[in-house]
Coordinates of C-alpha atoms and ligand atoms in Angstrom, one line a residue:
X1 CA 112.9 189.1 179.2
X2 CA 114.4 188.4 182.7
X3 CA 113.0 192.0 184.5
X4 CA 109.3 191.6 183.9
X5 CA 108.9 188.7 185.5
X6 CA 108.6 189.7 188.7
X7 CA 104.5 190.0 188.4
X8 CA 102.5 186.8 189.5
X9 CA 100.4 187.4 186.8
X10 CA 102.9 188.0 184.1
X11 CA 102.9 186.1 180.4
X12 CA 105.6 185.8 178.3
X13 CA 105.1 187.6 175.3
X14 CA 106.7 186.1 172.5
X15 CA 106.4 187.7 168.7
X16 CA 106.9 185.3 166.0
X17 CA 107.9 186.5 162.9
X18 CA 109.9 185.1 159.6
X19 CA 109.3 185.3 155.7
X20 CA 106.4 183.8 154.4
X21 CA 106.5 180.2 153.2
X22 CA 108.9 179.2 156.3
X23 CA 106.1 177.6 158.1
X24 CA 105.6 180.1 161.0
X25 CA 102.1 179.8 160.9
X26 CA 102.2 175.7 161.1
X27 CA 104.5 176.7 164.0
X28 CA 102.2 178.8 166.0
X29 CA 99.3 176.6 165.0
X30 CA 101.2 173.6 166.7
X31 CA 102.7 175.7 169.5
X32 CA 98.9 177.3 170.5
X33 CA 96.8 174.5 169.5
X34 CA 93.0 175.6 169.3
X35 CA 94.1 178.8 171.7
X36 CA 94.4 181.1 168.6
X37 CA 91.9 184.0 167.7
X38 CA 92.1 186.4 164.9
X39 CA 92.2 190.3 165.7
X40 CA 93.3 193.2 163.0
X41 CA 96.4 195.7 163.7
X42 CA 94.1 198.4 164.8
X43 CA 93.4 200.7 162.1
X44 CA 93.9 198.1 159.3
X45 CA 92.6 195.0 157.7
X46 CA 96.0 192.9 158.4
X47 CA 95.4 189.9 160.8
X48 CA 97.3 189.4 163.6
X49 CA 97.1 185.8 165.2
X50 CA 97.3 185.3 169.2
X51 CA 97.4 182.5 171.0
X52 CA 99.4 180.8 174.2
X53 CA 100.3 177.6 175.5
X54 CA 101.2 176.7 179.0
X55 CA 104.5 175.1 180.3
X56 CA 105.9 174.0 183.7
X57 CA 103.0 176.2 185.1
X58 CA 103.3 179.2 183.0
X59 CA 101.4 181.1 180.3
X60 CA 103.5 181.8 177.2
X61 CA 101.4 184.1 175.0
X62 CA 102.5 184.2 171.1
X63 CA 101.6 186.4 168.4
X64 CA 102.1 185.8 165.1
X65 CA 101.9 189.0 162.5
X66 CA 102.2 188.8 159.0
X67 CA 105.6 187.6 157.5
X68 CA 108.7 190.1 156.9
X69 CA 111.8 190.0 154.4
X70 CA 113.9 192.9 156.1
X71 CA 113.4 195.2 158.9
X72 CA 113.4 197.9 155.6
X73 CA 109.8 196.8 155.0
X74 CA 108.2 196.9 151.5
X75 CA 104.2 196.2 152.0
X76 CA 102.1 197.5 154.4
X77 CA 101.7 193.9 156.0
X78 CA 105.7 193.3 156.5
X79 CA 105.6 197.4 158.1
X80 CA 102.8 196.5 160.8
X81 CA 105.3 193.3 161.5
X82 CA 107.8 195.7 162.0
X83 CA 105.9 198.3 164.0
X84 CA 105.1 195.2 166.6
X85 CA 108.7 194.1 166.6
X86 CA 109.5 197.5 167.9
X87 CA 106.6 198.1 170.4
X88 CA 108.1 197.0 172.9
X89 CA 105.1 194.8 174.2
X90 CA 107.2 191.8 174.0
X91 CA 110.2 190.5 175.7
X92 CA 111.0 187.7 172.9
X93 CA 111.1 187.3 169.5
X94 CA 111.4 184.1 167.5
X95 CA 112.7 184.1 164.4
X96 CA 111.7 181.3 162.0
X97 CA 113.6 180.9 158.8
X98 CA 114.0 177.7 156.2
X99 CA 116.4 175.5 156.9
X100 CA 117.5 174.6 153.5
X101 CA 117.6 178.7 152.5
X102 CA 119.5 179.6 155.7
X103 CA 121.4 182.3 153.3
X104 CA 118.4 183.9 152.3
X105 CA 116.8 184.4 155.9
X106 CA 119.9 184.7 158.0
X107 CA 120.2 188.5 157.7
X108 CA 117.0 189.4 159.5
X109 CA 118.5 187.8 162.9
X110 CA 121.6 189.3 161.9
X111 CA 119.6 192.4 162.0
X112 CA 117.7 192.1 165.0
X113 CA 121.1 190.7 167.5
X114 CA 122.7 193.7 165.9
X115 CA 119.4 196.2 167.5
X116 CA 120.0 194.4 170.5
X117 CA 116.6 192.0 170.4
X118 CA 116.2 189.2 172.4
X119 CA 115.5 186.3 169.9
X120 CA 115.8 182.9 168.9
X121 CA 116.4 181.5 165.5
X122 CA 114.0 178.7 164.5
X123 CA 115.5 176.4 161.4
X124 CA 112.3 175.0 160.1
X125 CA 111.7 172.1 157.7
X126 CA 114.9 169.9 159.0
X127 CA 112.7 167.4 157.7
X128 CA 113.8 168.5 154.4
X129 CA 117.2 169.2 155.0
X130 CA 117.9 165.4 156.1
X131 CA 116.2 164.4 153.1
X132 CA 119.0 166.3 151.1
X133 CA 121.1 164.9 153.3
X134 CA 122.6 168.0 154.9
X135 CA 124.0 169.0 158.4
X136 CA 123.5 172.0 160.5
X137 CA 126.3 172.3 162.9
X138 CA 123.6 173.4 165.9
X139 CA 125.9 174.0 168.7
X140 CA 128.9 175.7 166.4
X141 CA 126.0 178.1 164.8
X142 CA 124.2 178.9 167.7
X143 CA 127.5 179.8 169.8
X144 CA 128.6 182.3 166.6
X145 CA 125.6 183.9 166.9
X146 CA 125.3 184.3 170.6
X147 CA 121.8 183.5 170.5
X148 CA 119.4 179.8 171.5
X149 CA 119.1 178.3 168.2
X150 CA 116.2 175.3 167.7
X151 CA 115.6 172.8 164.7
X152 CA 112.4 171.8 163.8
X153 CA 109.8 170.2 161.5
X154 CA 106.7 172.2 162.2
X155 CA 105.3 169.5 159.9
X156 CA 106.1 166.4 161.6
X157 CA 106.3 167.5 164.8
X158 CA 110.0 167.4 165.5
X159 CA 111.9 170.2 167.8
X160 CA 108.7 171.9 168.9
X161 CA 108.7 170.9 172.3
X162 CA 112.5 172.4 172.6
X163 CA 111.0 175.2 171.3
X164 CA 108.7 175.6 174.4
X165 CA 111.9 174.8 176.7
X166 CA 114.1 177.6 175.0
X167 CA 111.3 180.2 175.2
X168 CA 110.3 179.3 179.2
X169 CA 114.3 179.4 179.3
X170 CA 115.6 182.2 177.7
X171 CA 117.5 184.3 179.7
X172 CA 119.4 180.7 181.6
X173 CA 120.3 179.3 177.8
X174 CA 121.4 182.9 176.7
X175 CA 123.7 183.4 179.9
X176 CA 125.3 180.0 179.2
X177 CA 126.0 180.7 175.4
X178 CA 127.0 183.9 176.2
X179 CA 129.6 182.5 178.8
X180 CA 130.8 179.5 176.6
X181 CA 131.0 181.5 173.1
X182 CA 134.1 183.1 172.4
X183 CA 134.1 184.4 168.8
X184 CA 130.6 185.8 168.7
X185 CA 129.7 187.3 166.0
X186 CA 129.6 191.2 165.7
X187 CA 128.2 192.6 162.7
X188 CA 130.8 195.5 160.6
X189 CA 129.2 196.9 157.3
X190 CA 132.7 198.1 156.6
X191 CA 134.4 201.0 157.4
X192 CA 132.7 204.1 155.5
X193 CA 129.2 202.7 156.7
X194 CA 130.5 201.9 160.0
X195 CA 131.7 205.7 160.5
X196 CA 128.8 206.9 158.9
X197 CA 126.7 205.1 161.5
X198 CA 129.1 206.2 164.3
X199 CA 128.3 209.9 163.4
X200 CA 124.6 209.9 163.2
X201 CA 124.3 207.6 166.5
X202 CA 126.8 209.8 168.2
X203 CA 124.2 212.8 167.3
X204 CA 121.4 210.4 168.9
X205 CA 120.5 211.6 172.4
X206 CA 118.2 209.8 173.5
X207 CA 118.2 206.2 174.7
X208 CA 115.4 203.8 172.7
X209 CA 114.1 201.1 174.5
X210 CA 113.5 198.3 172.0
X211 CA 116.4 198.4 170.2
X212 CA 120.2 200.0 170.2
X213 CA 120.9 203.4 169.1
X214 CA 123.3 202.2 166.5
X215 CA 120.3 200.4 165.1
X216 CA 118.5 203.6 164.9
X217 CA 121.3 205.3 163.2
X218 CA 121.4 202.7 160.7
X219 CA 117.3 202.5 159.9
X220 CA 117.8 206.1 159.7
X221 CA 120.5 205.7 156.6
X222 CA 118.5 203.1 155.2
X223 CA 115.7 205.5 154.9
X224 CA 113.1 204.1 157.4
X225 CA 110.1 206.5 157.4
X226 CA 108.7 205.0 160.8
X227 CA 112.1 205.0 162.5
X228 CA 112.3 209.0 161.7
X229 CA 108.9 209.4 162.9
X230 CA 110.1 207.9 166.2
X231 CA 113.5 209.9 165.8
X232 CA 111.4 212.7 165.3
X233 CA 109.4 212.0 168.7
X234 CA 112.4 211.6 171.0
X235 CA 115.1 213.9 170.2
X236 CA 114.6 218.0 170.5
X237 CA 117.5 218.6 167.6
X238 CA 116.0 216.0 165.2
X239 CA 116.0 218.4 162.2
X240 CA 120.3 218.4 163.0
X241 CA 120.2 214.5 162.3
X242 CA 117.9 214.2 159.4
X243 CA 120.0 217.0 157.5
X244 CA 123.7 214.8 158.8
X245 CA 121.7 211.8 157.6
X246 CA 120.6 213.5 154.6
X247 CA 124.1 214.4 154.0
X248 CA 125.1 211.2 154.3
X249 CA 123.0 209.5 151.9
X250 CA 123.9 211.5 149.6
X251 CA 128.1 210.5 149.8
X252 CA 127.2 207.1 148.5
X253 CA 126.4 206.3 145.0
X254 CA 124.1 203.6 145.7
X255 CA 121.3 204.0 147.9
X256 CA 122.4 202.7 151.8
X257 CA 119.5 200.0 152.5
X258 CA 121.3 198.7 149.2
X259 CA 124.7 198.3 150.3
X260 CA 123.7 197.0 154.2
X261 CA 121.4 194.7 152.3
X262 CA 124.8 193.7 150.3
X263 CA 127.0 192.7 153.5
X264 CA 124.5 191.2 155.6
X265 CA 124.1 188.8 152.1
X266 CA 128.3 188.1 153.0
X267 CA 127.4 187.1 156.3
X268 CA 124.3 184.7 155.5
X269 CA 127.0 183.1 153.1
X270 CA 129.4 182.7 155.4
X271 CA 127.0 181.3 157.7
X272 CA 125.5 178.8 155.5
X273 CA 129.0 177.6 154.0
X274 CA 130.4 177.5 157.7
X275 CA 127.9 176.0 159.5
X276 CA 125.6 173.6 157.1
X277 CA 126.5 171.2 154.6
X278 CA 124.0 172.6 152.3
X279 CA 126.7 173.6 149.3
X280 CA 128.4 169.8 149.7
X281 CA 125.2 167.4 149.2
X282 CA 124.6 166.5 146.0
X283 CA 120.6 168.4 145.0
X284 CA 118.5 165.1 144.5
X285 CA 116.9 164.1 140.9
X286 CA 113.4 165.6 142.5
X287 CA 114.9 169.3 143.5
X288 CA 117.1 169.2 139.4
X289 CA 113.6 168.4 138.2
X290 CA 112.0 171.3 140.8
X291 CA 114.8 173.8 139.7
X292 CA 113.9 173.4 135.9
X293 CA 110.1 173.1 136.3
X294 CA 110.9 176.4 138.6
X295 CA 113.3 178.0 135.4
X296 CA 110.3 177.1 132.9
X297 CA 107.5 179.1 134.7
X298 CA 109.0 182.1 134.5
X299 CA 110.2 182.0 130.8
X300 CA 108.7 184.3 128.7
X301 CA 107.2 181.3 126.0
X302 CA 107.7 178.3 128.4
X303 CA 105.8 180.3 131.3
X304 CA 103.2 181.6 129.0
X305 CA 102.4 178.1 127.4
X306 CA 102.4 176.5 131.1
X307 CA 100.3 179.6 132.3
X308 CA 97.8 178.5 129.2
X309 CA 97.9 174.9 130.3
X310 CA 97.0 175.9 133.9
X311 CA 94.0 178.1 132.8
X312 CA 93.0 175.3 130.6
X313 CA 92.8 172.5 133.3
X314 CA 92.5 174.4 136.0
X315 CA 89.8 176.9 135.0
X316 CA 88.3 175.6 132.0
X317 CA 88.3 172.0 132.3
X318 CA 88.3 171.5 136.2
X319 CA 85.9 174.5 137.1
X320 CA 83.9 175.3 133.7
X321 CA 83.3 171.7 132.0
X322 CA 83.9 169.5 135.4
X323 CA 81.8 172.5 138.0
X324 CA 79.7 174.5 135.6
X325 CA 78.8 171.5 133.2
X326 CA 78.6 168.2 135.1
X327 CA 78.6 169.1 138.8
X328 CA 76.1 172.0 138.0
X329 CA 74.1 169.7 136.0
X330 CA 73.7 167.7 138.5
X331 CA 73.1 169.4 141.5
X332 CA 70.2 171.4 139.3
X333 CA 68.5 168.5 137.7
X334 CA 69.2 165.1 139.9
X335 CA 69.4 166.8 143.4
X336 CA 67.2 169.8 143.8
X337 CA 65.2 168.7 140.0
X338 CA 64.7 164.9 141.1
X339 CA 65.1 164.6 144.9
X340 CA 64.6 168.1 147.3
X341 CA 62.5 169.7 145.2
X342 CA 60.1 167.8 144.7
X343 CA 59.8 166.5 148.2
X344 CA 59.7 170.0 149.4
X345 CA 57.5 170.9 147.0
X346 CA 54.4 168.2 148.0
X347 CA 55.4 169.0 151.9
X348 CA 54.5 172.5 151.2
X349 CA 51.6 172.1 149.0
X350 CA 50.6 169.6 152.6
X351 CA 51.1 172.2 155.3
X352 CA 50.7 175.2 153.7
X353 CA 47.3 175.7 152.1
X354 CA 47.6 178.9 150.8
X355 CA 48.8 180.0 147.3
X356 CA 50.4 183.5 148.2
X357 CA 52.6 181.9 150.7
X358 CA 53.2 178.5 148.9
X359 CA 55.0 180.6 145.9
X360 CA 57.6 182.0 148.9
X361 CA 58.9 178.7 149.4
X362 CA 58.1 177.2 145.9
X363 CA 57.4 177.3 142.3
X364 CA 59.4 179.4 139.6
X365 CA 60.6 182.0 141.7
X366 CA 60.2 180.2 145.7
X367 CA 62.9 180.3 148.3
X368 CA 63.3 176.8 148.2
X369 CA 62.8 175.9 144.6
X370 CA 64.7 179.1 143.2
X371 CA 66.6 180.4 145.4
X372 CA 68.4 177.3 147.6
X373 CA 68.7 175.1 143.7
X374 CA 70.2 178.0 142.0
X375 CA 72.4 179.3 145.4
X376 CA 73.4 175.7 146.3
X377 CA 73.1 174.1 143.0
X378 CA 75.0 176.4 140.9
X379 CA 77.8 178.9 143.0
X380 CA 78.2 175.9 145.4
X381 CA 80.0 173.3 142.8
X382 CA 81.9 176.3 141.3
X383 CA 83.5 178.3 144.5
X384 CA 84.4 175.1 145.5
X385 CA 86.2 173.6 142.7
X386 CA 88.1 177.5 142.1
X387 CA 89.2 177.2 145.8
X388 CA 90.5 174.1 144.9
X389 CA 92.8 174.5 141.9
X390 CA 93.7 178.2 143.8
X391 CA 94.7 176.3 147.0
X392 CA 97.0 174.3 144.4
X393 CA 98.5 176.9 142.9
X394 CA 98.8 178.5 146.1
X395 CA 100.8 175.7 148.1
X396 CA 102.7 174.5 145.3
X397 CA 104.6 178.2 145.0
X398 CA 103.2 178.7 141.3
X399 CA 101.9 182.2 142.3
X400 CA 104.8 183.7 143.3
X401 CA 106.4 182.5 139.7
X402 CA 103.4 184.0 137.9
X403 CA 103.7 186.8 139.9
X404 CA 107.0 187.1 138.0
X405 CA 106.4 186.3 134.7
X406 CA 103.6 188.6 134.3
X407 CA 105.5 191.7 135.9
X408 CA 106.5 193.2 132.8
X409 CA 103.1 193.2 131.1
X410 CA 101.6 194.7 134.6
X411 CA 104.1 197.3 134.3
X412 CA 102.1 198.3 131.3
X413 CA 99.3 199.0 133.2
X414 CA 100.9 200.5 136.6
X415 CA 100.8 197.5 138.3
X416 CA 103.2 195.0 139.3
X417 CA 103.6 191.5 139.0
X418 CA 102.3 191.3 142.5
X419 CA 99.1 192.0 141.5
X420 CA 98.5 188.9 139.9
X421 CA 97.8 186.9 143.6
X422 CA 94.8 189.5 144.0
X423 CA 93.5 189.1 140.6
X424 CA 93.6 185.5 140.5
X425 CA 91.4 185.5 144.0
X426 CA 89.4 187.8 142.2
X427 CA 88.3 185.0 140.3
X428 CA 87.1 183.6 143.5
X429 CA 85.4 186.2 145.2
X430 CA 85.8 190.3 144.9
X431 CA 85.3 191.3 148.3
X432 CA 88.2 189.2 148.7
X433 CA 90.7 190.0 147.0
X434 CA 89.9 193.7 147.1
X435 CA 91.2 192.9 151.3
X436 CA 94.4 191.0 150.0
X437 CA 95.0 194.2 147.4
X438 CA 96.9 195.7 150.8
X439 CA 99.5 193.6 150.2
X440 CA 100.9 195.8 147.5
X441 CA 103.4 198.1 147.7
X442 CA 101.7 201.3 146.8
X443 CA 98.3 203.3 147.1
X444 CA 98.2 203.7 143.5
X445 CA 99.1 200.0 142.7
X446 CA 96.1 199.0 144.7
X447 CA 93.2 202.0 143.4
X448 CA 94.3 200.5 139.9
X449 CA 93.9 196.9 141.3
X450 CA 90.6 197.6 142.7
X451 CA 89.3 199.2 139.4
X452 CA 90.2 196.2 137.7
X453 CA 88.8 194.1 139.9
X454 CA 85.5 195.9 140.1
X455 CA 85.1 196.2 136.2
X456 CA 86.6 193.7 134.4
X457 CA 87.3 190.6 136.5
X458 CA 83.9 187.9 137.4
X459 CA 84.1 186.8 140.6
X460 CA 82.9 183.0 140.8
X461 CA 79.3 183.1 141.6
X462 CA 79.3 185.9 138.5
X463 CA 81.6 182.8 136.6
X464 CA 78.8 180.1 137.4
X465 CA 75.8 181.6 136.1
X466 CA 77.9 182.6 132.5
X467 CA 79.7 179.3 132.3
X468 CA 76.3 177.3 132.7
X469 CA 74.7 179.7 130.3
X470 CA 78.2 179.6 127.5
X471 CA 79.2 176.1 128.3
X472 CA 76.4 174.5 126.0
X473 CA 78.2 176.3 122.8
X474 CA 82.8 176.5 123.6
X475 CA 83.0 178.9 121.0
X476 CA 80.9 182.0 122.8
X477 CA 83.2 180.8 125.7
X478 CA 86.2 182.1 124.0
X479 CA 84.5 184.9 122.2
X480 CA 83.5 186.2 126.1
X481 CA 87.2 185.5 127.6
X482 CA 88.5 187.5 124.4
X483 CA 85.8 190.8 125.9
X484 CA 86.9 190.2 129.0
X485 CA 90.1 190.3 128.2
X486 CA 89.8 193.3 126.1
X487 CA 88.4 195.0 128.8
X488 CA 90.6 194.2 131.5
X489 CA 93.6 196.2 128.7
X490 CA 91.4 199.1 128.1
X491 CA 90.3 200.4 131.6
X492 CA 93.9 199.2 133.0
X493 CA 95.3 201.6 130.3
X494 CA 93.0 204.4 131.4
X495 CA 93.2 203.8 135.0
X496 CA 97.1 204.1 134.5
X497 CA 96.8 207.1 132.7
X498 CA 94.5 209.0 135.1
X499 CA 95.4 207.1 139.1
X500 CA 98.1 209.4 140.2
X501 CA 101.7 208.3 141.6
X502 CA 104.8 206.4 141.2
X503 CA 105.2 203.0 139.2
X504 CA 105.5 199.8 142.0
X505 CA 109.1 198.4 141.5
X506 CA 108.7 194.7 142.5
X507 CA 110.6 192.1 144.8
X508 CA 109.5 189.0 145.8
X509 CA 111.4 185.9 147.3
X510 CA 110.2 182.7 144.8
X511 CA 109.6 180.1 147.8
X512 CA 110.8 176.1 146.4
X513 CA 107.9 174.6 144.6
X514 CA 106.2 172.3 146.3
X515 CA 103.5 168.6 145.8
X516 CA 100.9 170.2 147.7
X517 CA 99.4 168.8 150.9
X518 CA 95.6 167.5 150.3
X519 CA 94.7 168.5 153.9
X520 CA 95.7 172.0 152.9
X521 CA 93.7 172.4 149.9
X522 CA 90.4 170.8 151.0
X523 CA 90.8 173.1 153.9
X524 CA 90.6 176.4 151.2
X525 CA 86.4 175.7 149.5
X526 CA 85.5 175.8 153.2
X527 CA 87.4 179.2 154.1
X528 CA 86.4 180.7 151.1
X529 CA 82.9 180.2 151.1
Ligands
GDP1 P1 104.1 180.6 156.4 O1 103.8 181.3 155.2 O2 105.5 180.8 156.9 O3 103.1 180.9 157.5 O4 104.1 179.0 156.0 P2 103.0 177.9 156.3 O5 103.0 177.5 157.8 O6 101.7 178.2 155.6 O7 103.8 176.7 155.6 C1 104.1 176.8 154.2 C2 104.2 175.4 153.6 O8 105.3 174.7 154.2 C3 102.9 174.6 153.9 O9 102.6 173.8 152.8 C4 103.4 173.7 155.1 O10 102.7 172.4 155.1 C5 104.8 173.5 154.7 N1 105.6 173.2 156.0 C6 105.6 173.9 157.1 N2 106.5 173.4 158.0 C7 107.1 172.4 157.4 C8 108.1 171.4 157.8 O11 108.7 171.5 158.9 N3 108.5 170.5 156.8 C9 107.9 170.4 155.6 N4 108.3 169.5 154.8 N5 106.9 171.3 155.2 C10 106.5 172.2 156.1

């Protein structure tokens, strides 16, 4: 960070990056304030948010990509946060990770200090962790990994002004831990790896800029396809290393991301038993009664029977009989039938004296009249109230469990259980979803998602106008959800059989379930609509 600095113009430019669910993007809310804007990654749909805040005179400018597991990226989304990571167009990168799940997130910093990248580790939600009633040992942690370490609760607040400090004060913090820590940690993935490593960085000969050539070596063993594209770029005798690394893979019985993957796990245990007291508090009565609720939703019977109750209340009593009965009712008959139209209606009929132009605006087919009652009074009540229960399901951490449990009958169709998030906002709105379909992990996973989507799943407005017609007799209600359903098996069959391609294997990191925050989910109708 220290040699750009020199410009009198120059921002910091700090990437902020970490798993989703960690609360990066309540971080870099709070950290930019209303400074943020919304740009794509160019030549893709996936958002990328910048935004800056000023301190002691300076302009820090943060950007915060989509979240990432593992440098060895799955989704297109994690890739393009690993393609920025490596741009070298910034000179920091802050890492934020969970607090409470320091085992599960620890590897990526242990990653990036290994490639040589400046960074600091964020441990979010400490909020949490006190209400467990664990430590962090900040000082012993931060000293073994040679890097600025900062605790915060993004949601209340707490650590973020350090933050700020550490960033504006890098290279002075780093210098200090660097001269005070004496065992610092140095990754060693054992000693065939290690030597395996050695050979193909010892056939590197270039020098890369934005990370260590040993870091290189290793991406190239773990099979990075953008890392050999960059290998390919900058060394003349790159065919020699892709057949030694080739060679390589093929000593191992396992494949290599698998077995780096494996120690790196080692080390976030030894950091979470060494430096937290996460493994000595007792869990509390609420997280027992979080583990099981967690354990039932994926269970084949227990997660199908809850997955029943939550279409029940959710869709069918909360958004059919609550938004397409009584809201719809209503809007249609008490607020456009008693009140607006009518008022409309008589100012029209006042101002505008002449028939032809009175039926635009009124009457059985006017603007007003038609197409405001039916566009407010009927898709209004029920996008709102499916943002709503989605926004639940969303921030409680239900999805990701659905996700799970439906995995194995997606396989049957060539999807994954990933493809569940997608469908679900299908419900919501098919534009939509077909954007979030680039979050899965193949071409051929999303062409099959997209077929479904187009053919088989009603998007809300679609939803409205059949629950308000079906609603009067429950039975046709089921009859149509049993078509549907039908449908969505038969083309999903088909569209397996004929999409070309391999079948999606699936990972996903089940985030603690959570009581959902109200501000959140009444913030969802309005982004939706
Ligand atoms: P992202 O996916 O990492 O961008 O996560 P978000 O910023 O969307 O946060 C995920 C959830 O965690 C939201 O419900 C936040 O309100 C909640 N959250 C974020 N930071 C904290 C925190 O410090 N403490 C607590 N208790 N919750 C938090």
């Amino acid at each position: 960070m220290e040699n750009k600095k020199d410009s009198t113009n120059y921002l910091h430019n700090v990437l902020l990056i970490g798993n989703p669910n960690v609360g990066k993007s309540l971080t870099f809310n709070k950290l930019t304030g209303l400074s943020a804007t919304v740009s794509n990654y160019p030549g893709t749909t996936v958002d990328i948010d910048t935004g800056n805040f000023k301190i002691d005179g300076e302009t820090i400018e943060i950007t915060d990509p989509p979240g990432m597991y593992d440098l060895n990226t799955i989704t297109e989304e994690e890739r393009i946060a690993k393609l920025l990571l490596f741009s070298g167009d910034y000179d920091l990168v802050v890492h934020v990770i969970d607090a409470k799940n320091i085992d599960k997130s620890i590897d990526l910093t242990l990653q990036l200090i290994d490639a040589g990248t400046d960074v600091i580790l964020v441990l979010n939600m400490i909020d949490e962790l006190d209400r467990m009633g664990a430590k962090v040992d900040k000082e012993g942690l931060s000293a073994k990994l040679g890097i600025p370490l900062v605790l915060t609760s993004a949601a209340n607040d707490i650590g973020l002004d350090e933050l700020k400090n550490t960033i504006l004060n890098y290279d002075d913090i780093k210098k200090n831990i660097d001269s005070n820590s004496k065992a610092k940690i140095v990754i060693h993935y054992g000693n065939d790896l290690e030597s395996s490593i050695n050979k193909v960085e010892s056939k590197l000969e270039h020098r890369y800029d934005e990370m260590t050539n040993r870091a290189v070596a290793i991406l190239l063993l773990e099979g990075d396809k953008d890392i050999r594209n960059t290998v390919k770029k900058h060394e003349k005798n790159y065919a020699d290393v892709f057949s030694l690394v080739d060679s390589i893979e093929k000593e191992y019985d396992d494949p290599i991301k698998y077995l780096t993957k494996l120690q790196l796990s080692k080390y976030a245990l030894y950091f979470k038993d060494e430096f937290t007291t996460i493994n000595k508090v007792k869990p509390q009565t609420n997280d027992d009664f979080k583990e099981k609720l967690s354990r039932l939703m994926i269970h084949p019977v227990y997660g199908l029977i809850i997955l029943a109750l939550v279409l029940y209340f959710g869709l069918y009593l909360f958004v059919g009989v609550l938004g397409a009965g009584y809201l719809v009712d209503f809007f249609e008959d008490v607020i456009f039938g008693e009140w607006i139209n009518p008022f409309l209606t008589q100012i029209v009929l006042a101002v505008i004296p002449w028939k032809p132009i009175q039926d635009l605006f009124i009457g059985s087919y006017g603007i007003v009249t038609f197409g405001l009652s039916y566009g407010i009074g009927i898709i209004f009540p029920i996008v709102s109230l499916f943002f709503i229960v989605f926004s639940i399901l969303e921030d409680s951490g239900y999805l990701p469990r659905l996700a799970l449990l439906t995995d194995n009958a997606f396989k049957k169709i060539g999807l994954s259980g990933r493809s569940i998030i997608p469908m679900v906002l299908a419900v919501g709105c098919g534009s939509m979803a077909t954007m979030t379909t680039r979050t899965l992990e193949t071409n051929r996973e999303r062409i099959i998602a997209t077929i479904l989507m187009a053919l088989t799943i009603p998007c809300s407005a679609q939803l409205g106008v059949i629950m308000s017609l079906l609603s009067s007799h429950p039975i046709t209600l089921w009859i149509w959800l049993g078509i549907i359903i039908f449908n969505f098996i038969v083309v999903g069959l088909i569209a397996k059989r004929f999409v070309p391609g391999s079948q999606a294997s699936f990972f996903m990191e089940l985030p603690p379930l959570r009581v959902p925050k109200p501000k959140h989910i009444l913030k969802k109708p309005g982004q939706g609509l």
